[in-house]
Amino acid sequence: MMPQESPTTSAHLSTQPEDDFISIFVELFGPEKALLLAPEFAVRDIDGGARFIDFALRAGGKKIAFEIDGPTHYQPPAFDRTKYEDDLLRQNSLIHQGWQVYRWTDHELDQRRERVKEQLALFLERMPGLLDMDDFLPKQRACAADFNLRTHQGEALDWLALIRAEGTTIALLGHATGSGKTFTAIEDARRIGEPVLYVAHTKNLIRQTERAVNAQWPEAITGIIQGGRFEPNAQLVLATVQSLSNHLNEIDPSHFRYLIIDEAHHAAADSYQQVLAYFRPVFTLGLTATPERADGKSILDIFRDTAHRLSLKEAIERGELVPIRCVRVKTNVDLSRVRFNEVQYHRQDLEQAITIPARDELIVQTYLEHVRGRKAVTFAVNVRHGEALAERYRAQGVPARAVSGQMPNKERDAVLDAFAQGELHMLCACDLLNEGWDCPDIEVLLMARPTLSKIIYMQQLGRGTRKAPGKDSLLVFDFVDNAGRYNQSWNVHRVTGNRRYRPGGFAVAPKDRIEDEERSGPQDPIILNLGLWTEHFEEIDVFDWQSTVKDMLPVAELERQLAASEGYLRNKVLQGELTPDHDLSLGRRRYFYFAKERKQAIADQFDLKPVTAANIRERFFAFCEDMDMSASYKPVLLRALLDTVDEEGKVSLNLLTLAFRDFYLRRLNCGLPAEKGKLRMARVQELTESEIQQVILGMPFKKYAQRGFLDYARDLSLVRIAPALWKRLDKKSRERLLDLANTSIAQYFDR
């Protein structure tokens, strides 16, 4: 956790340590995944106090908190027992609430990047899918029913069709053991259409169900995910939950239209939670003989709590939230010189650009001229900005107060109660309203703080979308500052993807509401009194680079798929020999993306030959025969591997490290230099086992892994020769490879 902010600082804006963390995260997972990080995520501790997580993330069913400790945590001027105990309360509260907490110092992020990167990869690599923090959005509708599926399958199918028509997307069917559950599930899946995913916890259930599918739905092509089989592209895929959870990152979350969870009473298990959280099907069906768990918690509740939430657009179109109207208010503030990274604007730059009297006056006058007297919230840049805006509102006779997480609990609660009771018309906030507070009758939001975090923007938006008696819609004023394509703030139209704008018109609403307003004009009093309505729409830019690159290949992934050396294609772009389909500039960094259909053309252009199961042995030998060496590490690693792998081509990282280290120690014992010059292994006697592992997993391992010859399971600390390669390496081949390694080592040291 960064040091407690003074009233002049703000949440959701970056500092150098945060920039460092984000750049490390991006190097591992790409800029598109970095946008899933929720900066300064608001939570409550067990005493009800407001707290902020530096970066929050969701992976599968897990909530993850990343914390950055500044110098006041590890170099305090004097020990502060009160602060120390407060830090413990904060961390204990997060753990109690189910958060996994990982912490680094700003010094580590700056001086030990590779170590932090390795740790971050270890923590997240085997977690299935990095997902949106969407807890603030409505849960899916769900229903449960019991049927004797042996004799009442038709009734069950009719019930499923009925609840779907009413907007239900999760269903739980209770049934007697041995009844016709499989028939019902398969028949309903046929109605929805493929692809279908069936998940069970044993391979016997998979086999039984495959036989039933072949008999009942013979035209459907089935695939299996279990053991050594991975066939996710079939029309109906049958998977054991354990095998599936190990392959989630290889399947698009929206790939399957229909998800069937058999023996759904196992849904509380981690593996099932990962599956439920990861996939985004049109419909989910759970089958169970025991709809209540032993602890009394409903299986249906577990499904709803774990499955993805409705998107904002889905929730509004289905009537779960009120429609959103929007007025875009253009300012003359220039954000083009504000520094930014993949997630946030630079704190000081943004504060200097935004907190100016003319812009503040525009915000207040917008409220006074169009919606005075309406219950509203203005989201400010920081605490000081919120207080300044509240003072301006009060000067104009508007009952207003600033509110923040820095206020004492008693004072904050009094302000919020006064707002809820109607004594205050306006709240000015920069943080608190993101979590832990609810006031459904808010009618107006003024989005006066630019943010690059879609999650933060939608959390703020969510404070006004709750339904309340007499509330027809939410009116949002988006203050639009001058910015470039990649540093423009989120706004209602970007969030919803709606290019059509009319002042006060619907940005998102149920289809029938939009059609009625097109025919008859607005009937909502808040719009009739607005004085801005026009008959014509304006076409606006809702460019969203994440959507643009979603189905493209990042240059690093293209290099991997084409077995090019790391940085090869990136350099071709920088040298002007290769044009990317999208050149993304975020802050100081550039990212290149390519359309998937260009892969073969690029391979032909640069004479790149992807590694396949058919050619992997030939390509591996060619690589080993012509090693480009600035150090001895690659052939020494090959030799250590061949000496230590088991019959499946696997070896623990610890054992591999010892074999790698021993090679250099033996050279020293023979009176030879361990390595040349100032290379790290020249100091082998001084290096710890962890430091030697960093050497191994650096350039030598990457050279092999980039071409698909090796992989490393960090969670198991196992290095493995690719199965497709290993099964093609007989004893004679391995002896030949050992000779090649020894020859390369001799040639290197003789140079």
PDB file of C-alpha atoms in Angstrom, residues 223-233:
ATOM      1  CA  GLY A 223     -14.562 -33.656 -28.333  1.00  0.00           C
ATOM      2  CA  ILE A 224     -12.848 -34.564 -25.073  1.00  0.00           C
ATOM      3  CA  ILE A 225     -10.769 -32.557 -22.610  1.00  0.00           C
ATOM      4  CA  GLN A 226      -9.385 -35.168 -20.266  1.00  0.00           C
ATOM      5  CA  GLY A 227      -6.046 -36.830 -19.710  1.00  0.00           C
ATOM      6  CA  GLY A 228      -3.917 -36.302 -22.804  1.00  0.00           C
ATOM      7  CA  ARG A 229      -6.844 -35.236 -25.026  1.00  0.00           C
ATOM      8  CA  PHE A 230      -7.568 -31.568 -25.668  1.00  0.00           C
ATOM      9  CA  GLU A 231     -10.300 -31.074 -28.283  1.00  0.00           C
ATOM     10  CA  PRO A 232     -12.011 -27.747 -27.502  1.00  0.00           C
ATOM     11  CA  ASN A 233     -13.287 -26.974 -31.001  1.00  0.00           C
TER      12      ASN A 233
END
